[in-house]
Coordinates of C-alpha atoms in Angstrom, one line a residue:
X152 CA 0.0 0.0 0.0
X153 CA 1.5 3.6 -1.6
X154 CA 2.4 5.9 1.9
X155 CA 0.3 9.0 1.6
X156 CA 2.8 11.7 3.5
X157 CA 1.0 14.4 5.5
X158 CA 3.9 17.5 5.2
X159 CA 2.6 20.5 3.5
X160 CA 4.2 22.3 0.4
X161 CA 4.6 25.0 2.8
X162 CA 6.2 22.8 5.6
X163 CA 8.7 21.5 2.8
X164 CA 9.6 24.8 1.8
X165 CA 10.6 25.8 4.6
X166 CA 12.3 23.3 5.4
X167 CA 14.1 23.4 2.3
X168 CA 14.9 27.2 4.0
X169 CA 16.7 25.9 6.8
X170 CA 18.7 23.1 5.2
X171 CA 19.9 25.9 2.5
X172 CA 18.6 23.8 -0.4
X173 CA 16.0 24.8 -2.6
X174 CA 16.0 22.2 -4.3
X175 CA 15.5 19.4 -1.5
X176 CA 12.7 16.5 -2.3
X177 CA 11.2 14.6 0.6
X178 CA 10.7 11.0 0.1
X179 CA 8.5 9.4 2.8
X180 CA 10.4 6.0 3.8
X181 CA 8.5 5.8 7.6
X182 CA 5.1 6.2 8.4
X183 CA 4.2 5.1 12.1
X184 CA 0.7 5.3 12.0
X185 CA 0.0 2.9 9.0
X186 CA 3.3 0.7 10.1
X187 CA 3.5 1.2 13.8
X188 CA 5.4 2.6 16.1
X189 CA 8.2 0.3 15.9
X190 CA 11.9 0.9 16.6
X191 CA 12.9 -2.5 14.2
X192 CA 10.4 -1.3 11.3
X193 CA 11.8 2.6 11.8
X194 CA 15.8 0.7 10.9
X195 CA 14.2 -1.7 8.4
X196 CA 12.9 0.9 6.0
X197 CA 15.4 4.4 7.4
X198 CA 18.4 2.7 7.6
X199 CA 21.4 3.4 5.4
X200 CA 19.2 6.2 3.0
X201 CA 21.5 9.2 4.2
X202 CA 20.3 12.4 5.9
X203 CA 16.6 12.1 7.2
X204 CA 13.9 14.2 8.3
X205 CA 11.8 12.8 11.2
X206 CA 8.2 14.5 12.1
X207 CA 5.8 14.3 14.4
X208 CA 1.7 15.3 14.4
X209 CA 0.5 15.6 18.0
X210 CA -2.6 15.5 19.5
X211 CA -3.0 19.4 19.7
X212 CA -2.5 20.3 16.8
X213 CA 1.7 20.7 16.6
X214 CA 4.3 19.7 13.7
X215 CA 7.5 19.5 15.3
X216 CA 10.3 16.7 14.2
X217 CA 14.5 16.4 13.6
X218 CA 16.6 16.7 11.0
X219 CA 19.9 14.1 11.2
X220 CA 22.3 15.1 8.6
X221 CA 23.6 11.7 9.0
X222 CA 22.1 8.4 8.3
X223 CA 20.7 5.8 10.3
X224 CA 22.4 2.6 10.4
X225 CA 21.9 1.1 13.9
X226 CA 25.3 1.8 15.1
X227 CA 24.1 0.6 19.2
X228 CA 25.6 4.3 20.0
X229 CA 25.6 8.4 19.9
X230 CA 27.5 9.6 17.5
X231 CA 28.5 13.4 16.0
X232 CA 26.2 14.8 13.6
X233 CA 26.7 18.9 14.3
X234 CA 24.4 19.2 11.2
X235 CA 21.5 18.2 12.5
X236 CA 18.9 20.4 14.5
X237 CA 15.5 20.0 16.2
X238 CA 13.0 22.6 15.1
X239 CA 8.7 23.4 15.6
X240 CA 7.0 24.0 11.8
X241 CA 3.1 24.7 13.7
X242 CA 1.9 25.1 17.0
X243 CA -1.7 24.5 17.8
X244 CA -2.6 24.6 14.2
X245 CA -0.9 27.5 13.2
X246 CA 2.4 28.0 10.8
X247 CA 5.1 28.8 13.4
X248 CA 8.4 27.7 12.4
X249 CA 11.9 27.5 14.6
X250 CA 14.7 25.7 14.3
X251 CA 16.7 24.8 17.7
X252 CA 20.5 23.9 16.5
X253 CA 22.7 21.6 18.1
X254 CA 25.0 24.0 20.2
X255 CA 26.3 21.9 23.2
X256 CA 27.7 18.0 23.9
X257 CA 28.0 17.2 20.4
X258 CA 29.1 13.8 20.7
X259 CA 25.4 13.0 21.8
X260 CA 24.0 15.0 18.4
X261 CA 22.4 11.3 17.3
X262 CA 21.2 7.9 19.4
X263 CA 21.4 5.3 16.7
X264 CA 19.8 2.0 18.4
X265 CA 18.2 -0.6 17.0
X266 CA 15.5 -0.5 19.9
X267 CA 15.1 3.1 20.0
X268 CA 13.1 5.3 17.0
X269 CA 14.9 8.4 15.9
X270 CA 16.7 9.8 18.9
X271 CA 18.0 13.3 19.2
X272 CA 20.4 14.6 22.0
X273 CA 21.5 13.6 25.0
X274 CA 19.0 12.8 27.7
X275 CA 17.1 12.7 25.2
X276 CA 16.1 16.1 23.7
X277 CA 13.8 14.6 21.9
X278 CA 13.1 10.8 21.0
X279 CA 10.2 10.4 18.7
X280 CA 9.2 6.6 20.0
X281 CA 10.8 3.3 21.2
X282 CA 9.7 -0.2 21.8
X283 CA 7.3 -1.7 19.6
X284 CA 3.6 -0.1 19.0
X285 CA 1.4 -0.7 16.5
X286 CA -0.1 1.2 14.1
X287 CA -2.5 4.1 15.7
X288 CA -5.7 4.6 13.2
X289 CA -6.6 7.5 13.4
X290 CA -6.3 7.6 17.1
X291 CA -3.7 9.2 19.6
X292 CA -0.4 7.0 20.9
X293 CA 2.2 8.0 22.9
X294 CA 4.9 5.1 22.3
X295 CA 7.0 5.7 23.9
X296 CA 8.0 9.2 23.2
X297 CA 9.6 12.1 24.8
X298 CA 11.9 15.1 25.4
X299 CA 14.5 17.2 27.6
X300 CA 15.3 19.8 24.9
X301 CA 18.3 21.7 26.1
X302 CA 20.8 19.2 26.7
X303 CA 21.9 19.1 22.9
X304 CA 20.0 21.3 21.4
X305 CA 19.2 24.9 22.2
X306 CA 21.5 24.5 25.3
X307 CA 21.4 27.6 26.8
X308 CA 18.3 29.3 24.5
X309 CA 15.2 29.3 26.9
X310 CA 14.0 26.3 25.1
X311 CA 12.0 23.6 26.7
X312 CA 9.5 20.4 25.4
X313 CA 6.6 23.4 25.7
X314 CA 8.6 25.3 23.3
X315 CA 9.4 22.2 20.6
X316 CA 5.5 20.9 21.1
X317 CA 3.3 22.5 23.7
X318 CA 5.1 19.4 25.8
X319 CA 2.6 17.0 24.3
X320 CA 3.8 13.3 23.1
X321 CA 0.7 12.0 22.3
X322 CA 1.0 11.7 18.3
X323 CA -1.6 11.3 15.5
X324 CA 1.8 10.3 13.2
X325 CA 5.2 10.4 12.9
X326 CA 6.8 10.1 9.5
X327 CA 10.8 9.9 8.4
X328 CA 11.5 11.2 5.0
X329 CA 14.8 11.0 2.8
X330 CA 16.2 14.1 1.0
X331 CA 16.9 14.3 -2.7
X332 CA 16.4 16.2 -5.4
X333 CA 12.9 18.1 -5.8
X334 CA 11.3 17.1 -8.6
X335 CA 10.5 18.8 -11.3
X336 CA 6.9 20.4 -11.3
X337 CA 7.1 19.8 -15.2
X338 CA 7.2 16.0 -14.4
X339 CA 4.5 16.3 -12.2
X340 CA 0.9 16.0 -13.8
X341 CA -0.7 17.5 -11.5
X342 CA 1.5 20.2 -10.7
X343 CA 0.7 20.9 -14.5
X344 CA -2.7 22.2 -13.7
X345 CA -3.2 25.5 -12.2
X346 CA -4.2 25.3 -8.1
X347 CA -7.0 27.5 -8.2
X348 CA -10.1 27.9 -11.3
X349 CA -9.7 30.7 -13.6
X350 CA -11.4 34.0 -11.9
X351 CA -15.3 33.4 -12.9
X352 CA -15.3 29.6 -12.9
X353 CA -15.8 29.0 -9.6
X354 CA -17.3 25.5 -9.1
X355 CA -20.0 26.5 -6.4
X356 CA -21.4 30.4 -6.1
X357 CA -21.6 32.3 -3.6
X358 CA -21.3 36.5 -2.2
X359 CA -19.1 37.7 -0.2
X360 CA -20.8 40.9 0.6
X361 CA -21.9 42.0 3.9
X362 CA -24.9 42.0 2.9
X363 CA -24.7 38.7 1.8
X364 CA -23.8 37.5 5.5
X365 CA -27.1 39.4 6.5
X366 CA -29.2 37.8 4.1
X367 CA -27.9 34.5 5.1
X368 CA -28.4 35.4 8.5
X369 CA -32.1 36.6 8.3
X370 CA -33.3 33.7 6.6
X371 CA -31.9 31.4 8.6
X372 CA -33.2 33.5 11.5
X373 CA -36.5 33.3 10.0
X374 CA -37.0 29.4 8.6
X375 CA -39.5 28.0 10.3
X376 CA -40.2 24.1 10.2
X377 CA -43.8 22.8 8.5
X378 CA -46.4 23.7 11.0
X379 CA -48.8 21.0 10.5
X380 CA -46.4 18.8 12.1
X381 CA -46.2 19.8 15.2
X382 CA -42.2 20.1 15.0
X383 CA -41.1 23.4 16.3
X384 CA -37.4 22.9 16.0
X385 CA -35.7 20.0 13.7
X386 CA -33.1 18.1 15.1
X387 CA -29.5 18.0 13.6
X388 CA -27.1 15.4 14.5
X389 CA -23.2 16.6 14.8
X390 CA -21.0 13.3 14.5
X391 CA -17.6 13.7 13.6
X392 CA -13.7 12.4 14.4
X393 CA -12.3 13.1 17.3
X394 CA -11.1 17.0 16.8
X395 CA -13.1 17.5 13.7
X396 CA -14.7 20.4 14.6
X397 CA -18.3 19.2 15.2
X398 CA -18.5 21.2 18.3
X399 CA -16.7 24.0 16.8
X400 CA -19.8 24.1 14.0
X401 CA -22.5 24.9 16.7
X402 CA -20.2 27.5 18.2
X403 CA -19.6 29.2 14.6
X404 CA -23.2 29.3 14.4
X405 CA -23.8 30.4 18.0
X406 CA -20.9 33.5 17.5
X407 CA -22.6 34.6 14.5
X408 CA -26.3 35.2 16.8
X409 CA -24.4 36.4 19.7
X410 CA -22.6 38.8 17.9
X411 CA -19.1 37.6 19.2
X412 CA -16.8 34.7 19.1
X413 CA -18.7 32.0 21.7
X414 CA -17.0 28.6 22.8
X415 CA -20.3 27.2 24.4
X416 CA -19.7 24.2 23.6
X417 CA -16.0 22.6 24.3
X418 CA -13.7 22.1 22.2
X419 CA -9.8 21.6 21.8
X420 CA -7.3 19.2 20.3
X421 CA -7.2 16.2 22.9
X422 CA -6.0 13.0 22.0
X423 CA -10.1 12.0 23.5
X424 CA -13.7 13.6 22.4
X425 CA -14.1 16.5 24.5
X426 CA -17.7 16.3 24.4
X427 CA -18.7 13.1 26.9
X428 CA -22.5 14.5 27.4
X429 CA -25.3 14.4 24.8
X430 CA -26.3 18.1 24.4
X431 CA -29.5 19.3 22.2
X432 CA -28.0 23.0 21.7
X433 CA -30.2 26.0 20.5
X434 CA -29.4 29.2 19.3
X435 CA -31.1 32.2 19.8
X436 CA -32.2 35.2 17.5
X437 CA -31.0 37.2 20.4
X438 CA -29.5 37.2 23.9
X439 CA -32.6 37.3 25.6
X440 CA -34.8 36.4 22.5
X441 CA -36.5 32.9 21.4
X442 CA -34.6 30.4 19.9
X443 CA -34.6 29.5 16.6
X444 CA -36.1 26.5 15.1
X445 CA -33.5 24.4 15.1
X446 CA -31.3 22.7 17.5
X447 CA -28.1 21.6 16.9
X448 CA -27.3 17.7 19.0
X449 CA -23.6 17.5 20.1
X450 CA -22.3 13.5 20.1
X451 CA -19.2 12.1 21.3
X452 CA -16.6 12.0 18.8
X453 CA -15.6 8.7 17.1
X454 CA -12.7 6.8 18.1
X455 CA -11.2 3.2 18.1
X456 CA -13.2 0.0 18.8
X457 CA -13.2 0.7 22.4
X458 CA -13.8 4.5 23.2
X459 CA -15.4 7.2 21.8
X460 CA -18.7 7.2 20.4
X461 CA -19.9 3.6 20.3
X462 CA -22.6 2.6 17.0
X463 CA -24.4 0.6 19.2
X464 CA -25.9 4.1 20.6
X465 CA -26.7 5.8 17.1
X466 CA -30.2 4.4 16.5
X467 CA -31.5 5.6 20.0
X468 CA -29.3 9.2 19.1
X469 CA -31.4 8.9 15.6
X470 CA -34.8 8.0 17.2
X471 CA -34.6 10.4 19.5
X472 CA -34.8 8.3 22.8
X473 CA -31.4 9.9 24.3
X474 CA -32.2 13.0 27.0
X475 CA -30.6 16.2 26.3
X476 CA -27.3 16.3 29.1
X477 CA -27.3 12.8 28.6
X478 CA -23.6 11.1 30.1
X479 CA -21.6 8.5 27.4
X480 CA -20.7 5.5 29.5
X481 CA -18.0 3.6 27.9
X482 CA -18.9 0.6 30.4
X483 CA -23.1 0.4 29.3
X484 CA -24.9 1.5 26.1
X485 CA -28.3 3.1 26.2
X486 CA -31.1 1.0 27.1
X487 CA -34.7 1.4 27.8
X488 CA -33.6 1.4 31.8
X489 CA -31.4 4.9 31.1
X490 CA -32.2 7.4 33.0
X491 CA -34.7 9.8 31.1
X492 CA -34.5 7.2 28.0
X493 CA -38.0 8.1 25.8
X494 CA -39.7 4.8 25.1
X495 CA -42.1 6.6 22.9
X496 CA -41.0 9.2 20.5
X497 CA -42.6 11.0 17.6
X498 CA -41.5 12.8 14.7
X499 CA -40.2 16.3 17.1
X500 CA -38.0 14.1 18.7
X501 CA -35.9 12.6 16.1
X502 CA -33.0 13.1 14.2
X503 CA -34.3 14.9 11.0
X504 CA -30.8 15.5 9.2
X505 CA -27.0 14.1 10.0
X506 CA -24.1 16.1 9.7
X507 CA -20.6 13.9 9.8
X508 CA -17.8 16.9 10.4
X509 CA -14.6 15.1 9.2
X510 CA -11.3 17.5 8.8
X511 CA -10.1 17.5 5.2
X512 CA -7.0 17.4 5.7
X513 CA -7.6 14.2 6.7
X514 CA -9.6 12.5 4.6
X515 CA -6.8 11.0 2.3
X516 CA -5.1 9.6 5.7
X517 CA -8.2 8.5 7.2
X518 CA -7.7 4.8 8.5
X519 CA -10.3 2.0 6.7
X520 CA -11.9 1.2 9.9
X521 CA -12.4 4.9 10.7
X522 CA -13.7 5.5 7.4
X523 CA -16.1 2.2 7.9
X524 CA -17.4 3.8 10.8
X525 CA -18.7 6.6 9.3
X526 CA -19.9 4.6 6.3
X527 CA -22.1 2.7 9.0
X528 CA -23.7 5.5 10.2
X529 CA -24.4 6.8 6.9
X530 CA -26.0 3.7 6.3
X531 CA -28.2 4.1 9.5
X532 CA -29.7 7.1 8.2
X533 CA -30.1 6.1 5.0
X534 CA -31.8 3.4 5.8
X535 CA -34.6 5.5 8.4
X536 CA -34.7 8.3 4.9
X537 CA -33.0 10.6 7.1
X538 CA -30.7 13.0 4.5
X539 CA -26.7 13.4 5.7
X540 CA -24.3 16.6 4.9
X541 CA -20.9 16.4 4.8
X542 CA -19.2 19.2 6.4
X543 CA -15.8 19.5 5.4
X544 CA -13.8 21.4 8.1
X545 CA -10.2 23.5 8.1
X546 CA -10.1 24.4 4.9
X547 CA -8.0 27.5 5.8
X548 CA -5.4 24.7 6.9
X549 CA -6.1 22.5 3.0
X550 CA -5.1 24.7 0.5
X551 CA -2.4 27.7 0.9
X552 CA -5.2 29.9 -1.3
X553 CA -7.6 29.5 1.1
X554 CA -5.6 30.2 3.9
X555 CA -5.0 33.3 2.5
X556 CA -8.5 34.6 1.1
X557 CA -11.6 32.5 2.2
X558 CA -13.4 33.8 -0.9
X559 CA -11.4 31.5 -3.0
X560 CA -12.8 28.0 -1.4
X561 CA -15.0 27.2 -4.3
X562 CA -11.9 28.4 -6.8
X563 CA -9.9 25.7 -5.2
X564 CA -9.3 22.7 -7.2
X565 CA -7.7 20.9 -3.9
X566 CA -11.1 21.6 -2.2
X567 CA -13.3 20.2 -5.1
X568 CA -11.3 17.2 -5.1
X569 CA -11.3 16.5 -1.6
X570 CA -15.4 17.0 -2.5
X571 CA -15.0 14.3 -5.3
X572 CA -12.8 12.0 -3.0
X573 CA -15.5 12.0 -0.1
X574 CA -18.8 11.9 -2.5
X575 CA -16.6 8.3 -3.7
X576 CA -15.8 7.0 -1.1
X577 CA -18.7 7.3 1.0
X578 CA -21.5 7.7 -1.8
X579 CA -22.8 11.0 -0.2
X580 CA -23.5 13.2 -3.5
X581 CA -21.4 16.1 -3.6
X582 CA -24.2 18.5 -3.4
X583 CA -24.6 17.5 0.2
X584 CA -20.6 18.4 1.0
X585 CA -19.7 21.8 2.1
X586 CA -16.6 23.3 3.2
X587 CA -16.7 25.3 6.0
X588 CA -13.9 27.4 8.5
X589 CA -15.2 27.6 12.4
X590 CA -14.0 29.9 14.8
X591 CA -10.8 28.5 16.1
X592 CA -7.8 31.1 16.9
X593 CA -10.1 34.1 15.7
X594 CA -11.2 36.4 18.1
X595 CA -13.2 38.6 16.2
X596 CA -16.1 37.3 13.9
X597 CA -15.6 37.4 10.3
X598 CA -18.1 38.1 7.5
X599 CA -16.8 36.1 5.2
X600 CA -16.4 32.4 8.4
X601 CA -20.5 33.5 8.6
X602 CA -21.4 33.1 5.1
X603 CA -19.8 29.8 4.6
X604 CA -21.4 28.4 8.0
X605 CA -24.5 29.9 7.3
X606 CA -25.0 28.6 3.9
X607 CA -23.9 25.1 4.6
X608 CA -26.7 25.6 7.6
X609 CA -29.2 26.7 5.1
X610 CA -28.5 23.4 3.1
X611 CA -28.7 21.5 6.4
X612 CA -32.5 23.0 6.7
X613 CA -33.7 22.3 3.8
X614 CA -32.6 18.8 3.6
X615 CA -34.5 18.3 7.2
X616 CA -37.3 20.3 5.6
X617 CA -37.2 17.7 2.6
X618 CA -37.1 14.8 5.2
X619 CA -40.6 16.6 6.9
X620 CA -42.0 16.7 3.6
X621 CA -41.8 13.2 3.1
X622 CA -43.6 12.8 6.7
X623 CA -45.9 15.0 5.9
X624 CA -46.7 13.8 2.1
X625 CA -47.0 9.5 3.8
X626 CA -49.1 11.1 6.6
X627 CA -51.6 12.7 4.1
X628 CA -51.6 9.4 2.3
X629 CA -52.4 7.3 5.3
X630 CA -55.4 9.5 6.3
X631 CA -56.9 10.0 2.7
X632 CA -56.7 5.9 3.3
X633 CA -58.5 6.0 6.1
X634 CA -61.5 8.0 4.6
X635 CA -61.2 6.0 2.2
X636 CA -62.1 2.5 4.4
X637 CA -64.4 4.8 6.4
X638 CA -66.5 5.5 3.2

């Protein structure tokens, strides 16, 4: 199976910066997550392939890694490598490169054992795993892992394990790449095609204005659900990865009606869902207004096997039987006999769209079982007719465009593959995918975060709306049946 590396163009650059070589490739040899965290494997594929660059994902959100300018070849010993450095490329999710040279004790520049992962400094400054671990899947692993930075590195500096990675060990991957020679964007067929859609061709449309943000908000503000149902707010169900920003949705949404950036519901980059109760959220019009009709329902996130949301739950989530503040207990799924549990529902109570929040940068990485998860609860809703939306998170931290000007998500040819890739793989047409930014370092709102979110909410609506209208339409059926017999 072909390695799919998770550095960024602008992580190689500049790392191509500090090694003064502009012309530097990056050739992925190690990737712990899909082969474990496993000293032996690390030698077996690293060894002997000349200067290396080792980096780590962690669970909140930093990049951070070593460079050896020698190779690896299991020598049972430190040896001198005054080459190499130590260095930070994000912190927390945000581009925030430093490089932390080798300065002091340079005999202990490399640890080169057969039992130990890559190993940098004395003491060590930072060893990215030892032992033998297995491959993560999407989840968080420590293996092993840790630093004293100082000792070899940055002796002196002010630098510490807070300063290299927030002192967190807990990794989503670590990944060793060889250097060569860049290759030639010419070679490359899809460097070939331009990254963004000529100006005009955007492949979804949407305004920017202010106005356009005020619109959006108004009419969701005023939507209102069928009234001969007897539904006064439809249910939307958030389920999402671990740190997919599911949470982070309803707060977006909550900022924009508050008028300020709002973290009511809880949210972070933990190597475990943040979100352990079943919360129904609404959103008000106002501070001290009514709330809108629509609620917004707040699941654990998915995990492995063992924590995390468990599937066994999702048709009681989906009928409605689960009481708002409800607690996840990983040691008993729901049952008629928990506390609050609704043994009779109607239609007001149920789930009447899903909404899987899965981070696109992601999706190409995303283990198979993970990605079977979410296919399986697809499938449940499909199954009951309830519609599911796709919410595509983080763009900002997809595509370098992006990043730069939100306005250019739908010019993005990155974005509408990853909009391709998704609709494929999990046979959700790509008119119910949308990619959308929350509110994440931002402390201010921003007009242009609002009209994506409220959009994408806008879709959401009316494909619970279409799901009422099916109710509605087999209701109406039924009962011109019944007149029918009575006659």
């Amino acid at each position: 199976m072909a390695l799919r590396k998770r550095l960024t163009e602008q992580d190689e650059d500049q790392l191509r910066e500090w090694l003064g070589n502009p012309d530097a490739g990056f050739e992925l040899l190690f990737k712990a997550s899909t082969q474990g965290y496993n000293a032996n494997t690390f030698h077996q594929h690293c060894n002997n392939k000349g200067p290396t660059v080792t980096v780590a994902y962690n669970a909140t959100g930093w990049v951070f890694g070593g460079y050896a300018s020698e190779p690896w070849t299991s020598r049972g010993a430190w040896f001198q490598a005054p080459d190499s450095f130590i260095f930070r490329l994000s912190n927390a999710n945000k581009f925030d490169p430093l490089k932390i040279p080798a300065n002091a004790s340079l005999q202990h520049c490399l640890y080169d054992h057969q039992g130990h992962g890559p190993a940098f400094g004395a003491g060590h400054d930072f060893l990215a795993f030892n032992g033998a671990y297995g491959p993560n899947n999407g989840n968080f692993v420590t293996a092993g892992g840790y630093g004293h930075v100082g000792n070899t590195y940055g002796n002196g500096m002010g630098y510490n394990n807070n300063t290299l990675c927030g002192g967190n060990f807990n990794y989503f991957d670590v990944e060793v790449y060889s250097i060569g020679k860049r290759k030639k964007e010419e070679d490359d067929p899809k460097k070939k095609l331009p990254k963004l859609l000529p100006e005009g061709k955007d492949w979804r449309k949407l305004q920017w204005t202010d106005e356009e943000r005020d619109r959006l908000k108004q009419q969701v503000g005023r939507y209102k659900p069928r009234p001969s149902l007897s539904v006064a707010q439809v249910n939307i169900l958030l389920v999402g990865q671990v740190g997919s920003g599911k949470s982070s949705f309803f707060n977006s949404i909550n900022s924009i009606y508050k008028g300020r950036v709002s973290s009511q519901a809880m949210t972070g980059s933990q190597p475990h869902s943040l979100t352990t109760r079943y919360r129904t959220y609404e959103v008000r019009g106002e501070r001290d207004g009514e709330s809108l009709c629509f609620r917004l329902c707040d699941t654990m996130g998915l995990e492995d096997a063992n924590t995390g949301l468990d599937l066994d739950d999702l048709p009681y989530l989906l009928d409605g039987n689960v009481p708002d503040r409800y607690q996840f207990n990983p040691a008993a799924n729901i049952s008629p006999a928990t506390p609050g549990f609704r043994n009779v529902t109607s239609l007001k109570d149920r789930t009447h769209c899903v909404v899987l929040a899965l981070d696109i940068c992601n999706i190409s990485v995303m283990p198979q079982g993970t990605m079977d998860k979410i296919k399986t609860i697809y499938n449940k809703a499909l199954k009951r007719g309830i519609p599911t939306v796709v919410l595509l998170t983080k763009v900002d931290k997809a595509c370098e465009h992006v990043a730069d000007d939100l306005t250019l998500v739908y010019r993005s040819r990155f974005i509408l593959e990853k909009v391709q890739e998704i609709s494929e793989k999990l046979g959700v047409p790509q008119y119910h995918i949308f990619p959308v930014q929350n509110y994440s370092w931002q402390s201010d709102l921003d007009s242009k975060i609002d009209i994506l979110a409220l959009s994408a909410l806008l879709k959401i609506l009316g494909f619970a709306d279409d799901y009422l209208d099916e109710h509605y339409e087999a209701l109406a059926t039924e009962n011109l049946a019944r007149l029918n017999v009575k006659e």
